[in-house]
PDB file of C-alpha atoms in Angstrom:
ATOM      1  CA  GLY T  30     202.307 107.315  28.037  1.00  0.00           C
ATOM      2  CA  ALA T  31     199.435 105.217  26.830  1.00  0.00           C
ATOM      3  CA  GLY T  32     197.942 104.793  30.283  1.00  0.00           C
ATOM      4  CA  VAL T  33     198.473 105.583  33.945  1.00  0.00           C
ATOM      5  CA  SER T  34     201.498 103.697  35.196  1.00  0.00           C
ATOM      6  CA  GLN T  35     202.193 102.860  38.829  1.00  0.00           C
ATOM      7  CA  SER T  36     205.268 101.387  40.412  1.00  0.00           C
ATOM      8  CA  PRO T  37     206.027  99.136  42.067  1.00  0.00           C
ATOM      9  CA  SER T  38     203.078  96.849  41.418  1.00  0.00           C
ATOM     10  CA  ASN T  39     203.750  95.021  44.669  1.00  0.00           C
ATOM     11  CA  LYS T  40     205.622  96.121  47.767  1.00  0.00           C
ATOM     12  CA  VAL T  41     206.238  94.204  50.971  1.00  0.00           C
ATOM     13  CA  THR T  42     207.802  96.233  53.746  1.00  0.00           C
ATOM     14  CA  GLU T  43     208.533  95.853  57.409  1.00  0.00           C
ATOM     15  CA  LYS T  44     206.535  97.783  59.961  1.00  0.00           C
ATOM     16  CA  GLY T  45     208.237 101.098  60.729  1.00  0.00           C
ATOM     17  CA  LYS T  46     209.946 101.477  57.356  1.00  0.00           C
ATOM     18  CA  ASP T  47     209.191 104.262  54.880  1.00  0.00           C
ATOM     19  CA  VAL T  48     207.829 103.535  51.404  1.00  0.00           C
ATOM     20  CA  GLU T  49     207.448 105.553  48.220  1.00  0.00           C
ATOM     21  CA  LEU T  50     204.828 104.792  45.613  1.00  0.00           C
ATOM     22  CA  ARG T  51     205.073 106.309  42.167  1.00  0.00           C
ATOM     23  CA  CYS T  52     202.431 107.334  39.652  1.00  0.00           C
ATOM     24  CA  ASP T  53     203.034 108.374  36.055  1.00  0.00           C
ATOM     25  CA  PRO T  54     199.819 109.939  34.745  1.00  0.00           C
ATOM     26  CA  ILE T  55     198.693 110.029  31.150  1.00  0.00           C
ATOM     27  CA  SER T  56     200.712 112.667  29.312  1.00  0.00           C
ATOM     28  CA  GLY T  57     198.970 116.039  29.339  1.00  0.00           C
ATOM     29  CA  HIS T  58     196.522 115.161  32.113  1.00  0.00           C
ATOM     30  CA  THR T  59     196.269 118.031  34.542  1.00  0.00           C
ATOM     31  CA  ALA T  60     194.507 116.259  37.400  1.00  0.00           C
ATOM     32  CA  LEU T  61     195.951 113.417  39.457  1.00  0.00           C
ATOM     33  CA  TYR T  62     194.253 111.484  42.255  1.00  0.00           C
ATOM     34  CA  TRP T  63     195.412 108.983  44.858  1.00  0.00           C
ATOM     35  CA  TYR T  64     192.990 106.492  46.390  1.00  0.00           C
ATOM     36  CA  ARG T  65     193.485 103.405  48.485  1.00  0.00           C
ATOM     37  CA  GLN T  66     191.431 100.272  48.788  1.00  0.00           C
ATOM     38  CA  SER T  67     191.687  97.940  51.743  1.00  0.00           C
ATOM     39  CA  LEU T  68     190.761  94.293  51.287  1.00  0.00           C
ATOM     40  CA  GLY T  69     187.068  93.962  50.472  1.00  0.00           C
ATOM     41  CA  GLN T  70     186.429  97.668  50.915  1.00  0.00           C
ATOM     42  CA  GLY T  71     185.529 100.582  48.680  1.00  0.00           C
ATOM     43  CA  LEU T  72     187.913 103.254  47.511  1.00  0.00           C
ATOM     44  CA  GLU T  73     189.110 105.838  49.997  1.00  0.00           C
ATOM     45  CA  PHE T  74     190.147 109.268  48.707  1.00  0.00           C
ATOM     46  CA  LEU T  75     193.623 110.374  49.758  1.00  0.00           C
ATOM     47  CA  ILE T  76     194.766 113.413  47.768  1.00  0.00           C
ATOM     48  CA  TYR T  77     194.018 115.349  44.561  1.00  0.00           C
ATOM     49  CA  PHE T  78     196.291 117.532  42.432  1.00  0.00           C
ATOM     50  CA  GLN T  79     194.940 119.892  39.762  1.00  0.00           C
ATOM     51  CA  GLY T  80     197.405 121.846  37.672  1.00  0.00           C
ATOM     52  CA  ASN T  81     199.285 124.425  39.714  1.00  0.00           C
ATOM     53  CA  SER T  82     196.602 124.711  42.394  1.00  0.00           C
ATOM     54  CA  ALA T  83     197.247 123.718  45.980  1.00  0.00           C
ATOM     55  CA  PRO T  84     196.482 120.004  46.373  1.00  0.00           C
ATOM     56  CA  ASP T  85     193.420 118.787  48.242  1.00  0.00           C
ATOM     57  CA  LYS T  86     194.995 116.751  51.039  1.00  0.00           C
ATOM     58  CA  SER T  87     191.804 116.287  53.016  1.00  0.00           C
ATOM     59  CA  GLY T  88     191.821 112.507  52.642  1.00  0.00           C
ATOM     60  CA  LEU T  89     195.287 111.782  53.970  1.00  0.00           C
ATOM     61  CA  PRO T  90     194.698 109.623  57.079  1.00  0.00           C
ATOM     62  CA  SER T  91     197.639 110.848  59.151  1.00  0.00           C
ATOM     63  CA  ASP T  92     200.742 113.019  58.997  1.00  0.00           C
ATOM     64  CA  ARG T  93     202.717 109.908  58.087  1.00  0.00           C
ATOM     65  CA  PHE T  94     201.262 110.256  54.606  1.00  0.00           C
ATOM     66  CA  SER T  95     202.450 112.858  52.125  1.00  0.00           C
ATOM     67  CA  ALA T  96     202.423 113.269  48.376  1.00  0.00           C
ATOM     68  CA  GLU T  97     204.006 115.530  45.855  1.00  0.00           C
ATOM     69  CA  ARG T  98     203.690 116.084  42.155  1.00  0.00           C
ATOM     70  CA  THR T  99     206.782 117.341  40.434  1.00  0.00           C
ATOM     71  CA  GLY T 100     206.559 119.416  37.274  1.00  0.00           C
ATOM     72  CA  GLY T 101     202.841 118.794  37.047  1.00  0.00           C
ATOM     73  CA  SER T 102     203.432 115.210  35.976  1.00  0.00           C
ATOM     74  CA  VAL T 103     204.829 112.341  38.065  1.00  0.00           C
ATOM     75  CA  SER T 104     203.526 111.971  41.609  1.00  0.00           C
ATOM     76  CA  THR T 105     205.042 110.203  44.601  1.00  0.00           C
ATOM     77  CA  LEU T 106     203.035 109.079  47.622  1.00  0.00           C
ATOM     78  CA  THR T 107     205.229 108.607  50.685  1.00  0.00           C
ATOM     79  CA  ILE T 108     204.213 106.698  53.785  1.00  0.00           C
ATOM     80  CA  GLN T 109     206.555 107.089  56.733  1.00  0.00           C
ATOM     81  CA  ARG T 110     206.882 104.625  59.592  1.00  0.00           C
ATOM     82  CA  THR T 111     204.469 102.189  57.957  1.00  0.00           C
ATOM     83  CA  GLN T 112     201.908 100.386  60.093  1.00  0.00           C
ATOM     84  CA  GLN T 113     200.052  97.159  59.376  1.00  0.00           C
ATOM     85  CA  GLU T 114     196.816  99.076  58.826  1.00  0.00           C
ATOM     86  CA  ASP T 115     198.498 100.816  55.878  1.00  0.00           C
ATOM     87  CA  SER T 116     198.325  97.531  53.969  1.00  0.00           C
ATOM     88  CA  ALA T 117     196.075  98.151  50.959  1.00  0.00           C
ATOM     89  CA  VAL T 118     196.061  98.665  47.221  1.00  0.00           C
ATOM     90  CA  TYR T 119     197.019 102.240  46.384  1.00  0.00           C
ATOM     91  CA  LEU T 120     195.432 103.455  43.172  1.00  0.00           C
ATOM     92  CA  CYS T 121     196.336 106.499  41.136  1.00  0.00           C
ATOM     93  CA  ALA T 122     194.141 108.121  38.497  1.00  0.00           C
ATOM     94  CA  SER T 123     194.547 111.022  36.128  1.00  0.00           C
ATOM     95  CA  SER T 124     192.161 113.111  34.061  1.00  0.00           C
ATOM     96  CA  PHE T 125     192.102 116.063  31.704  1.00  0.00           C
ATOM     97  CA  ALA T 126     189.191 118.443  31.648  1.00  0.00           C
ATOM     98  CA  LEU T 127     188.376 119.660  28.132  1.00  0.00           C
ATOM     99  CA  GLY T 128     185.140 121.335  27.120  1.00  0.00           C
ATOM    100  CA  GLY T 129     183.401 120.236  30.290  1.00  0.00           C
ATOM    101  CA  VAL T 130     184.435 116.611  29.838  1.00  0.00           C
ATOM    102  CA  THR T 131     186.496 115.076  32.630  1.00  0.00           C
ATOM    103  CA  GLU T 132     187.186 111.384  32.137  1.00  0.00           C
ATOM    104  CA  ALA T 133     189.415 109.666  34.675  1.00  0.00           C
ATOM    105  CA  PHE T 134     191.698 106.690  34.064  1.00  0.00           C
ATOM    106  CA  PHE T 135     193.226 104.495  36.748  1.00  0.00           C
ATOM    107  CA  GLY T 136     196.577 102.790  37.001  1.00  0.00           C
ATOM    108  CA  GLN T 137     196.901  99.133  37.912  1.00  0.00           C
ATOM    109  CA  GLY T 138     197.645  99.973  41.530  1.00  0.00           C
ATOM    110  CA  THR T 139     200.400  99.206  44.004  1.00  0.00           C
ATOM    111  CA  ARG T 140     199.641  96.433  46.466  1.00  0.00           C
ATOM    112  CA  LEU T 141     201.337  97.363  49.734  1.00  0.00           C
ATOM    113  CA  THR T 142     201.785  94.759  52.448  1.00  0.00           C
ATOM    114  CA  VAL T 143     203.235  95.793  55.800  1.00  0.00           C
ATOM    115  CA  VAL T 144     204.520  92.865  57.833  1.00  0.00           C
TER     116      VAL T 144
ATOM    117  CA  GLY U  11     178.074 116.292  49.639  1.00  0.00           C
ATOM    118  CA  ILE U  12     177.086 114.279  46.624  1.00  0.00           C
ATOM    119  CA  GLN U  13     175.873 110.772  47.432  1.00  0.00           C
ATOM    120  CA  VAL U  14     176.120 107.932  44.944  1.00  0.00           C
ATOM    121  CA  GLU U  15     174.030 104.832  45.626  1.00  0.00           C
ATOM    122  CA  GLN U  16     174.369 101.620  43.671  1.00  0.00           C
ATOM    123  CA  SER U  17     172.046  98.661  43.528  1.00  0.00           C
ATOM    124  CA  PRO U  18     172.003  95.786  43.968  1.00  0.00           C
ATOM    125  CA  PRO U  19     175.043  95.425  46.245  1.00  0.00           C
ATOM    126  CA  ASP U  20     175.539  91.823  45.153  1.00  0.00           C
ATOM    127  CA  LEU U  21     174.402  89.849  42.149  1.00  0.00           C
ATOM    128  CA  ILE U  22     174.876  86.219  41.181  1.00  0.00           C
ATOM    129  CA  LEU U  23     174.116  85.232  37.607  1.00  0.00           C
ATOM    130  CA  GLN U  24     174.252  82.103  35.556  1.00  0.00           C
ATOM    131  CA  GLU U  25     176.397  82.467  32.466  1.00  0.00           C
ATOM    132  CA  GLY U  26     174.305  83.789  29.591  1.00  0.00           C
ATOM    133  CA  ALA U  27     171.874  85.762  31.738  1.00  0.00           C
ATOM    134  CA  ASN U  28     171.229  89.485  31.409  1.00  0.00           C
ATOM    135  CA  SER U  29     171.397  92.028  34.218  1.00  0.00           C
ATOM    136  CA  THR U  30     170.831  95.684  34.997  1.00  0.00           C
ATOM    137  CA  LEU U  31     172.865  97.634  37.524  1.00  0.00           C
ATOM    138  CA  ARG U  32     171.639 100.974  38.800  1.00  0.00           C
ATOM    139  CA  CYS U  33     173.298 104.116  40.107  1.00  0.00           C
ATOM    140  CA  ASN U  34     171.350 106.931  41.797  1.00  0.00           C
ATOM    141  CA  PHE U  35     172.719 110.396  42.556  1.00  0.00           C
ATOM    142  CA  SER U  36     171.733 112.923  45.157  1.00  0.00           C
ATOM    143  CA  ASP U  37     172.719 115.887  43.005  1.00  0.00           C
ATOM    144  CA  SER U  38     173.196 116.781  39.362  1.00  0.00           C
ATOM    145  CA  VAL U  39     175.184 114.380  37.233  1.00  0.00           C
ATOM    146  CA  ASN U  40     178.772 115.425  36.510  1.00  0.00           C
ATOM    147  CA  ASN U  41     181.113 113.443  34.314  1.00  0.00           C
ATOM    148  CA  LEU U  42     179.571 110.102  35.191  1.00  0.00           C
ATOM    149  CA  GLN U  43     181.635 107.001  34.490  1.00  0.00           C
ATOM    150  CA  TRP U  44     181.159 103.269  34.895  1.00  0.00           C
ATOM    151  CA  PHE U  45     184.147 101.092  35.800  1.00  0.00           C
ATOM    152  CA  HIS U  46     184.686  97.366  36.173  1.00  0.00           C
ATOM    153  CA  GLN U  47     187.138  96.270  38.850  1.00  0.00           C
ATOM    154  CA  ASN U  48     188.353  92.855  37.812  1.00  0.00           C
ATOM    155  CA  PRO U  49     189.399  90.145  40.293  1.00  0.00           C
ATOM    156  CA  TRP U  50     193.000  91.405  40.063  1.00  0.00           C
ATOM    157  CA  GLY U  51     191.892  94.825  41.328  1.00  0.00           C
ATOM    158  CA  GLN U  52     192.337  96.811  38.153  1.00  0.00           C
ATOM    159  CA  LEU U  53     189.726  99.484  37.416  1.00  0.00           C
ATOM    160  CA  ILE U  54     188.769  99.348  33.761  1.00  0.00           C
ATOM    161  CA  ASN U  55     186.867 102.170  32.079  1.00  0.00           C
ATOM    162  CA  LEU U  56     183.579 100.989  30.644  1.00  0.00           C
ATOM    163  CA  PHE U  57     181.687 104.165  29.796  1.00  0.00           C
ATOM    164  CA  TYR U  58     181.937 107.904  30.145  1.00  0.00           C
ATOM    165  CA  ILE U  59     178.246 108.760  30.093  1.00  0.00           C
ATOM    166  CA  PRO U  60     177.016 112.024  31.646  1.00  0.00           C
ATOM    167  CA  SER U  61     173.815 111.656  29.614  1.00  0.00           C
ATOM    168  CA  GLY U  62     172.246 109.558  26.894  1.00  0.00           C
ATOM    169  CA  THR U  63     172.958 105.986  25.879  1.00  0.00           C
ATOM    170  CA  LYS U  64     176.121 104.223  24.743  1.00  0.00           C
ATOM    171  CA  GLN U  65     176.801 100.642  23.732  1.00  0.00           C
ATOM    172  CA  ASN U  66     179.983  98.626  23.575  1.00  0.00           C
ATOM    173  CA  GLY U  67     179.501  95.011  22.630  1.00  0.00           C
ATOM    174  CA  ARG U  68     177.456  93.202  25.267  1.00  0.00           C
ATOM    175  CA  LEU U  69     177.475  96.230  27.544  1.00  0.00           C
ATOM    176  CA  SER U  70     175.393  99.364  27.306  1.00  0.00           C
ATOM    177  CA  ALA U  71     174.670 102.270  29.614  1.00  0.00           C
ATOM    178  CA  THR U  72     172.000 104.906  29.897  1.00  0.00           C
ATOM    179  CA  THR U  73     172.083 108.043  32.020  1.00  0.00           C
ATOM    180  CA  VAL U  74     168.947 110.086  32.641  1.00  0.00           C
ATOM    181  CA  ALA U  75     170.482 113.229  34.059  1.00  0.00           C
ATOM    182  CA  THR U  76     167.150 114.943  34.775  1.00  0.00           C
ATOM    183  CA  GLU U  77     166.147 112.032  37.013  1.00  0.00           C
ATOM    184  CA  ARG U  78     169.640 111.548  38.480  1.00  0.00           C
ATOM    185  CA  TYR U  79     170.253 107.914  37.666  1.00  0.00           C
ATOM    186  CA  SER U  80     172.282 105.730  35.377  1.00  0.00           C
ATOM    187  CA  LEU U  81     171.859 102.107  34.338  1.00  0.00           C
ATOM    188  CA  LEU U  82     174.445  99.609  33.169  1.00  0.00           C
ATOM    189  CA  TYR U  83     173.145  96.678  31.134  1.00  0.00           C
ATOM    190  CA  ILE U  84     175.094  93.458  30.770  1.00  0.00           C
ATOM    191  CA  SER U  85     173.722  91.012  28.227  1.00  0.00           C
ATOM    192  CA  SER U  86     174.690  87.367  27.733  1.00  0.00           C
ATOM    193  CA  SER U  87     176.942  87.529  30.789  1.00  0.00           C
ATOM    194  CA  GLN U  88     180.240  85.643  30.840  1.00  0.00           C
ATOM    195  CA  THR U  89     182.394  84.480  33.744  1.00  0.00           C
ATOM    196  CA  THR U  90     184.923  87.170  32.806  1.00  0.00           C
ATOM    197  CA  ASP U  91     182.275  89.785  33.664  1.00  0.00           C
ATOM    198  CA  SER U  92     182.697  88.893  37.346  1.00  0.00           C
ATOM    199  CA  GLY U  93     184.051  91.593  39.611  1.00  0.00           C
ATOM    200  CA  VAL U  94     182.849  94.844  41.116  1.00  0.00           C
ATOM    201  CA  TYR U  95     181.123  97.524  39.061  1.00  0.00           C
ATOM    202  CA  PHE U  96     181.472 101.112  40.225  1.00  0.00           C
ATOM    203  CA  CYS U  97     179.755 104.253  39.059  1.00  0.00           C
ATOM    204  CA  ILE U  98     181.701 107.408  39.713  1.00  0.00           C
ATOM    205  CA  GLN U  99     181.122 111.070  39.247  1.00  0.00           C
ATOM    206  CA  ASP U 100     183.132 114.109  40.229  1.00  0.00           C
ATOM    207  CA  ASN U 101     181.921 116.749  42.619  1.00  0.00           C
ATOM    208  CA  GLN U 102     183.316 119.604  40.499  1.00  0.00           C
ATOM    209  CA  GLY U 103     185.782 120.236  43.282  1.00  0.00           C
ATOM    210  CA  GLY U 104     188.031 117.504  42.017  1.00  0.00           C
ATOM    211  CA  LYS U 105     187.103 114.481  44.077  1.00  0.00           C
ATOM    212  CA  LEU U 106     185.819 111.411  42.323  1.00  0.00           C
ATOM    213  CA  ILE U 107     182.750 110.231  44.214  1.00  0.00           C
ATOM    214  CA  PHE U 108     182.349 106.450  44.187  1.00  0.00           C
ATOM    215  CA  GLY U 109     179.272 104.382  44.706  1.00  0.00           C
ATOM    216  CA  GLN U 110     179.764 101.407  47.016  1.00  0.00           C
ATOM    217  CA  GLY U 111     179.821  99.091  44.030  1.00  0.00           C
ATOM    218  CA  THR U 112     177.868  96.089  42.804  1.00  0.00           C
ATOM    219  CA  GLU U 113     179.710  92.799  43.204  1.00  0.00           C
ATOM    220  CA  LEU U 114     178.825  90.542  40.295  1.00  0.00           C
ATOM    221  CA  SER U 115     179.545  86.841  40.208  1.00  0.00           C
ATOM    222  CA  VAL U 116     178.823  84.960  36.989  1.00  0.00           C
ATOM    223  CA  LYS U 117     178.701  81.186  37.398  1.00  0.00           C
ATOM    224  CA  PRO U 118     179.533  78.816  34.530  1.00  0.00           C
TER     225      PRO U 118
END
């Protein structure tokens, strides 16, 4: 696609429910990143996928969080048993390294509200 | 790990004023980018600038890789320039390293 696409753009869920957030990266981009941003805060790294390599999951805050990337393209971030502190904007980015150049592009984000 | 420091943390301008935002790095510059996060939260690419100078309209950026800093210049600021400006580089291990951002408010 023309840009990184995330869905849904907004999600309100009840505490304890599971949610799935989707990211469609730019076609051909080998790297995909998930970040989250709580209100008034900076961006917090969650997980990074690069090609067929094992993902870097070092930023996932708890075992309630998981992510997968199917076929090296679309990624889904799953949060199980959501808590109010999970409320944030979840941002996805993708990039393609070519000739030493790695330029990342972000989606518009999914605003998650846990009530 | 790589540290990215941005200054100033906050900036208030009158419409029409010019400003310079700075980004310092603790290690060598890799794939440096400047982004603008608008009030709706979207991160918009401004410049990919690992070295040298680029200009796009009222905005320009310069990176001096040997001295580990980058500058973003905003001229004739407009209210639509308000938001948070981030500089980002990657740590060659895949993570994008963010500065803490400069929050810009342009008053009419």
